[in-house]
Amino acid sequence: MRFATWNVNSIRTRVDRVIAFLERSGTDVLAMQEIKCRPDQFPTEAFEEAGYHVAIHGLNQWNGVAVASRLPILDVQDHFPTQPAFGEPPVVEARALGVTIDTTDTLPSEDRQASSMTIWSLYVPNGRELTHAHYAYKLEWLANLAEQGRGWLTDPSALIALVGDWNVAPMDEDVWDMSAFEGATHVSAPEREAFAAFAADGWVEVTRERVTNYTYWDYQKLRFPKNEGMRIDFAYCSPALAARVSGAQIDRDERKGKGASDHVPVIVDVD
């Protein structure tokens, strides 16, 4: 099977591109971030016509996450336990959606038995500035997710993927010029330590060893033509799932053309 993650930066604006990507790439499950709409505003019909079930979590025109799956959806969680709130009054934002997929039909008939996989579509807070309350919120958000993740990993057979826009560039090579990020978010030591904590807990980031490229290019200052990008979209898998990963791709071409998102899909193949 093939799953992917993509910050679509408004699903209503880019639904045609997303459906075309699904059909062209043969993606079975797509985790989306920044859908920027409520469930009643989501273009569900277009996905259903293309053969996908959809789970959606959006509260307003900001943030929002969704999962589209050709495989049956068994369960949906619209936040992770202890997910922190932000704002005044505090709100648990639409930044995490856990969807359990029935993968039985992807197995050869002779090996077929009840099997499922859980994919979390994650839109990690940006952080804004190192002195901003949003930065502290970002670190708390990642720490609380890691805490939950340690509990999920107590089942060695669990097939779980934590995918999405992490808003962290974990290595210097993940930005075009480190000097341009001096004193900025995404590359600070606390953010990188928060990201690395998942690997320390046993999660396996399955894309880096298989593909090298950026996943995001700002719309401003001709960042894409100059290839001045960032790698901030990742796929952390549980050990049992990571052992089944056979390949990964970054679809850079999706940043080209009219109406592109500023992010591109990150694709993972699983045997």
Short mmCIF file of C-alpha atoms in Angstrom, two decimals:
data_model
loop_
_atom_site.label_atom_id
_atom_site.label_comp_id
_atom_site.label_asym_id
_atom_site.label_seq_id
_atom_site.Cartn_x
_atom_site.Cartn_y
_atom_site.Cartn_z
CA MET A 1 0.00 0.00 0.00
CA ARG A 2 1.02 3.62 -0.40
CA PHE A 3 0.35 6.48 2.01
CA ALA A 4 1.32 10.12 1.76
CA THR A 5 1.27 13.35 3.71
CA TRP A 6 0.67 16.79 2.24
CA ASN A 7 0.09 20.25 3.66
CA VAL A 8 -2.40 21.31 1.01
CA ASN A 9 -2.73 24.94 2.20
CA SER A 10 -6.52 25.14 1.65
CA ILE A 11 -8.29 22.08 0.30
CA ARG A 12 -11.10 24.09 -1.30
CA THR A 13 -8.54 26.01 -3.36
CA ARG A 14 -6.59 22.92 -4.39
CA VAL A 15 -9.09 20.06 -4.48
CA ASP A 16 -8.56 19.45 -8.22
CA ARG A 17 -4.79 19.19 -7.77
CA VAL A 18 -5.18 16.87 -4.79
CA ILE A 19 -7.56 14.52 -6.60
CA ALA A 20 -5.28 14.50 -9.65
CA PHE A 21 -2.32 13.63 -7.42
CA LEU A 22 -4.22 10.77 -5.80
CA GLU A 23 -5.19 9.30 -9.15
CA ARG A 24 -1.76 9.79 -10.72
CA SER A 25 0.27 8.49 -7.79
CA GLY A 26 -1.92 5.56 -6.76
CA THR A 27 -1.93 6.76 -3.15
CA ASP A 28 -4.20 4.68 -0.92
CA VAL A 29 -4.21 6.97 2.13
CA LEU A 30 -3.48 10.69 2.16
CA ALA A 31 -2.98 12.69 5.37
CA MET A 32 -3.67 16.38 4.75
CA GLN A 33 -2.84 19.44 6.81
CA GLU A 34 -3.98 23.07 6.69
CA ILE A 35 -7.26 22.22 5.04
CA LYS A 36 -8.56 25.60 6.29
CA CYS A 37 -12.21 24.69 6.52
CA ARG A 38 -14.91 23.06 8.64
CA PRO A 39 -16.16 19.55 7.80
CA ASP A 40 -19.31 20.96 6.20
CA GLN A 41 -17.14 23.06 3.87
CA PHE A 42 -14.81 20.23 2.86
CA PRO A 43 -15.21 19.04 -0.79
CA THR A 44 -16.13 15.53 0.33
CA GLU A 45 -18.06 14.67 -2.82
CA ALA A 46 -15.00 15.04 -5.04
CA PHE A 47 -13.09 12.53 -2.88
CA GLU A 48 -15.99 10.10 -2.75
CA GLU A 49 -16.34 10.21 -6.54
CA ALA A 50 -12.64 9.33 -6.74
CA GLY A 51 -13.23 6.33 -4.46
CA TYR A 52 -12.03 7.67 -1.10
CA HIS A 53 -13.52 7.72 2.38
CA VAL A 54 -12.75 10.96 4.24
CA ALA A 55 -12.25 11.87 7.91
CA ILE A 56 -12.10 15.60 8.64
CA HIS A 57 -11.29 17.79 11.62
CA GLY A 58 -11.54 21.53 11.12
CA LEU A 59 -12.94 24.28 13.35
CA ASN A 60 -12.67 27.39 11.17
CA GLN A 61 -10.64 28.87 8.32
CA TRP A 62 -7.36 28.15 10.11
CA ASN A 63 -5.41 24.93 10.56
CA GLY A 64 -7.47 21.77 10.02
CA VAL A 65 -6.46 18.19 9.23
CA ALA A 66 -8.03 15.40 7.21
CA VAL A 67 -7.37 11.88 5.94
CA ALA A 68 -8.62 10.40 2.65
CA SER A 69 -8.51 6.61 2.34
CA ARG A 70 -9.44 4.10 -0.33
CA LEU A 71 -9.41 1.50 2.47
CA PRO A 72 -12.20 1.32 5.06
CA ILE A 73 -11.90 3.67 8.03
CA LEU A 74 -12.44 1.87 11.34
CA ASP A 75 -11.92 4.63 13.90
CA VAL A 76 -11.28 8.37 14.09
CA GLN A 77 -9.72 10.46 16.88
CA ASP A 78 -9.88 14.24 16.48
CA HIS A 79 -7.07 14.95 18.97
CA PHE A 80 -4.49 13.06 20.98
CA PRO A 81 -4.88 12.79 24.76
CA THR A 82 -3.25 15.75 26.56
CA GLN A 83 -3.10 17.78 23.35
CA PRO A 84 -2.58 21.32 24.67
CA ALA A 85 -4.82 24.28 23.95
CA PHE A 86 -3.89 27.75 22.77
CA GLY A 87 -5.46 31.17 22.60
CA GLU A 88 -7.89 33.21 24.65
CA PRO A 89 -10.09 31.47 25.55
CA PRO A 90 -7.88 28.38 25.19
CA VAL A 91 -8.93 26.07 22.33
CA VAL A 92 -7.64 22.63 21.38
CA GLU A 93 -6.94 23.46 17.77
CA ALA A 94 -7.60 21.19 14.78
CA ARG A 95 -4.02 20.01 14.44
CA ALA A 96 -4.16 16.24 14.95
CA LEU A 97 -6.37 13.54 13.46
CA GLY A 98 -5.80 9.85 14.09
CA VAL A 99 -7.47 7.49 11.61
CA THR A 100 -7.36 3.70 11.90
CA ILE A 101 -7.50 1.99 8.51
CA ASP A 102 -8.53 -1.58 7.69
CA THR A 103 -5.59 -2.91 5.67
CA THR A 104 -6.79 -6.52 5.41
CA ASP A 105 -7.52 -6.32 1.69
CA THR A 106 -3.96 -5.18 0.92
CA LEU A 107 -2.56 -8.56 1.97
CA PRO A 108 -2.17 -11.59 -0.31
CA SER A 109 -5.14 -13.94 0.10
CA GLU A 110 -3.00 -16.71 1.58
CA ASP A 111 -1.69 -14.35 4.28
CA ARG A 112 -4.89 -12.44 4.89
CA GLN A 113 -6.03 -11.86 8.44
CA ALA A 114 -7.56 -8.93 10.30
CA SER A 115 -5.04 -6.09 10.15
CA SER A 116 -5.17 -2.36 10.72
CA MET A 117 -2.90 0.68 10.70
CA THR A 118 -3.31 4.05 12.38
CA ILE A 119 -2.19 7.20 10.63
CA TRP A 120 -1.97 10.50 12.49
CA SER A 121 -2.19 13.61 10.32
CA LEU A 122 -0.26 16.24 12.29
CA TYR A 123 0.03 19.98 11.82
CA VAL A 124 2.56 21.01 14.45
CA PRO A 125 2.28 24.65 15.61
CA ASN A 126 4.58 27.06 13.81
CA GLY A 127 6.04 28.77 16.85
CA ARG A 128 6.12 32.20 15.19
CA GLU A 129 9.05 33.68 17.15
CA LEU A 130 11.37 32.32 19.83
CA THR A 131 9.97 34.80 22.37
CA HIS A 132 6.31 34.25 21.40
CA ALA A 133 3.83 32.28 23.50
CA HIS A 134 3.21 30.18 20.38
CA TYR A 135 6.77 28.87 20.61
CA ALA A 136 6.23 27.58 24.14
CA TYR A 137 2.95 26.08 22.94
CA LYS A 138 4.79 24.34 20.09
CA LEU A 139 7.29 22.74 22.46
CA GLU A 140 4.52 21.65 24.83
CA TRP A 141 2.54 20.23 21.90
CA LEU A 142 5.49 18.13 20.72
CA ALA A 143 6.36 16.99 24.26
CA ASN A 144 2.79 15.89 24.93
CA LEU A 145 2.59 14.05 21.61
CA ALA A 146 5.86 12.28 22.41
CA GLU A 147 4.47 11.26 25.79
CA GLN A 148 1.42 9.70 24.13
CA GLY A 149 3.64 8.07 21.53
CA ARG A 150 5.65 6.28 24.18
CA GLY A 151 2.46 4.66 25.35
CA TRP A 152 1.49 3.62 21.83
CA LEU A 153 4.87 1.96 21.35
CA THR A 154 4.34 -0.39 24.28
CA ASP A 155 2.60 -2.65 21.74
CA PRO A 156 5.52 -3.94 19.62
CA SER A 157 3.16 -5.06 16.86
CA ALA A 158 1.40 -1.69 16.49
CA LEU A 159 1.36 -0.24 12.98
CA ILE A 160 1.30 3.53 13.51
CA ALA A 161 2.49 6.47 11.42
CA LEU A 162 2.93 10.02 12.69
CA VAL A 163 3.02 12.11 9.54
CA GLY A 164 2.59 15.69 8.54
CA ASP A 165 3.98 19.19 8.67
CA TRP A 166 6.24 19.14 11.73
CA ASN A 167 7.39 22.75 11.30
CA VAL A 168 10.87 21.67 12.38
CA ALA A 169 13.97 21.43 10.18
CA PRO A 170 15.90 18.85 12.25
CA MET A 171 19.27 19.15 10.47
CA ASP A 172 21.23 22.03 8.97
CA GLU A 173 20.89 20.43 5.54
CA ASP A 174 17.11 20.79 5.83
CA VAL A 175 17.27 24.54 5.07
CA TRP A 176 18.90 26.28 2.13
CA ASP A 177 21.01 28.61 4.29
CA MET A 178 21.37 28.33 8.06
CA SER A 179 22.51 31.94 8.30
CA ALA A 180 19.09 33.03 7.06
CA PHE A 181 17.51 31.36 10.09
CA GLU A 182 19.69 32.83 12.81
CA GLY A 183 17.48 33.54 15.83
CA ALA A 184 14.42 32.06 14.11
CA THR A 185 12.07 29.17 14.76
CA HIS A 186 12.17 25.76 13.07
CA VAL A 187 15.94 25.33 13.61
CA SER A 188 16.33 26.20 17.29
CA ALA A 189 17.93 23.63 19.59
CA PRO A 190 14.80 23.05 21.72
CA GLU A 191 12.69 22.35 18.59
CA ARG A 192 15.26 19.98 17.18
CA GLU A 193 15.56 18.21 20.52
CA ALA A 194 11.77 17.85 20.67
CA PHE A 195 11.78 16.30 17.19
CA ALA A 196 14.70 14.00 17.99
CA ALA A 197 12.90 12.75 21.11
CA PHE A 198 10.63 10.64 18.91
CA ALA A 199 13.58 8.74 17.47
CA ALA A 200 15.00 8.29 20.95
CA ASP A 201 11.69 6.75 21.99
CA GLY A 202 11.85 4.20 19.16
CA TRP A 203 9.99 5.88 16.28
CA VAL A 204 11.71 5.59 12.90
CA GLU A 205 11.70 8.49 10.44
CA VAL A 206 11.42 6.50 7.21
CA THR A 207 11.97 9.11 4.49
CA ARG A 208 15.40 10.62 5.11
CA GLU A 209 17.46 7.54 4.26
CA ARG A 210 15.43 6.99 1.08
CA VAL A 211 15.05 10.43 -0.47
CA THR A 212 16.73 13.84 -0.30
CA ASN A 213 14.87 17.05 -1.10
CA TYR A 214 13.05 19.95 0.46
CA THR A 215 9.31 19.69 1.08
CA TYR A 216 8.42 23.39 1.41
CA TRP A 217 9.25 26.57 -0.49
CA ASP A 218 7.82 29.94 0.52
CA TYR A 219 5.77 31.82 -2.07
CA GLN A 220 7.86 34.96 -1.50
CA LYS A 221 11.21 36.00 -3.01
CA LEU A 222 11.20 33.35 -5.77
CA ARG A 223 12.11 30.70 -3.21
CA PHE A 224 11.05 27.78 -5.41
CA PRO A 225 12.87 28.80 -8.63
CA LYS A 226 15.97 29.41 -6.51
CA ASN A 227 15.43 26.11 -4.66
CA GLU A 228 15.56 27.95 -1.34
CA GLY A 229 13.42 25.51 0.57
CA MET A 230 13.03 23.63 3.82
CA ARG A 231 12.49 20.00 4.74
CA ILE A 232 9.80 20.07 7.41
CA ASP A 233 7.37 17.29 6.39
CA PHE A 234 8.21 13.85 7.78
CA ALA A 235 6.92 10.36 8.51
CA TYR A 236 7.75 8.77 11.86
CA CYS A 237 6.68 5.11 11.95
CA SER A 238 6.43 2.57 14.74
CA PRO A 239 9.16 -0.10 14.48
CA ALA A 240 6.73 -2.75 13.22
CA LEU A 241 5.52 -0.44 10.44
CA ALA A 242 9.01 0.88 9.63
CA ALA A 243 10.13 -2.70 9.02
CA ARG A 244 7.55 -2.94 6.23
CA VAL A 245 8.47 0.32 4.47
CA SER A 246 9.92 -0.34 1.04
CA GLY A 247 10.32 3.13 -0.41
CA ALA A 248 9.73 6.87 -0.13
CA GLN A 249 9.41 9.83 -2.50
CA ILE A 250 9.09 13.60 -2.34
CA ASP A 251 6.94 14.82 -5.23
CA ARG A 252 8.77 18.09 -5.95
CA ASP A 253 6.84 18.61 -9.18
CA GLU A 254 3.68 19.36 -7.19
CA ARG A 255 5.21 22.74 -6.29
CA LYS A 256 5.15 23.70 -9.97
CA GLY A 257 2.39 25.34 -11.94
CA LYS A 258 -0.62 27.47 -11.18
CA GLY A 259 -2.33 27.03 -7.83
CA ALA A 260 0.38 24.95 -6.13
CA SER A 261 0.59 24.57 -2.37
CA ASP A 262 3.81 25.79 -0.78
CA HIS A 263 4.38 22.20 0.41
CA VAL A 264 4.63 19.00 -1.66
CA PRO A 265 3.51 15.43 -0.96
CA VAL A 266 5.80 13.04 0.88
CA ILE A 267 5.01 9.47 -0.18
CA VAL A 268 5.74 6.18 1.64
CA ASP A 269 5.36 2.65 0.26
CA VAL A 270 4.63 -0.26 2.60
CA ASP A 271 4.83 -3.98 1.82
#
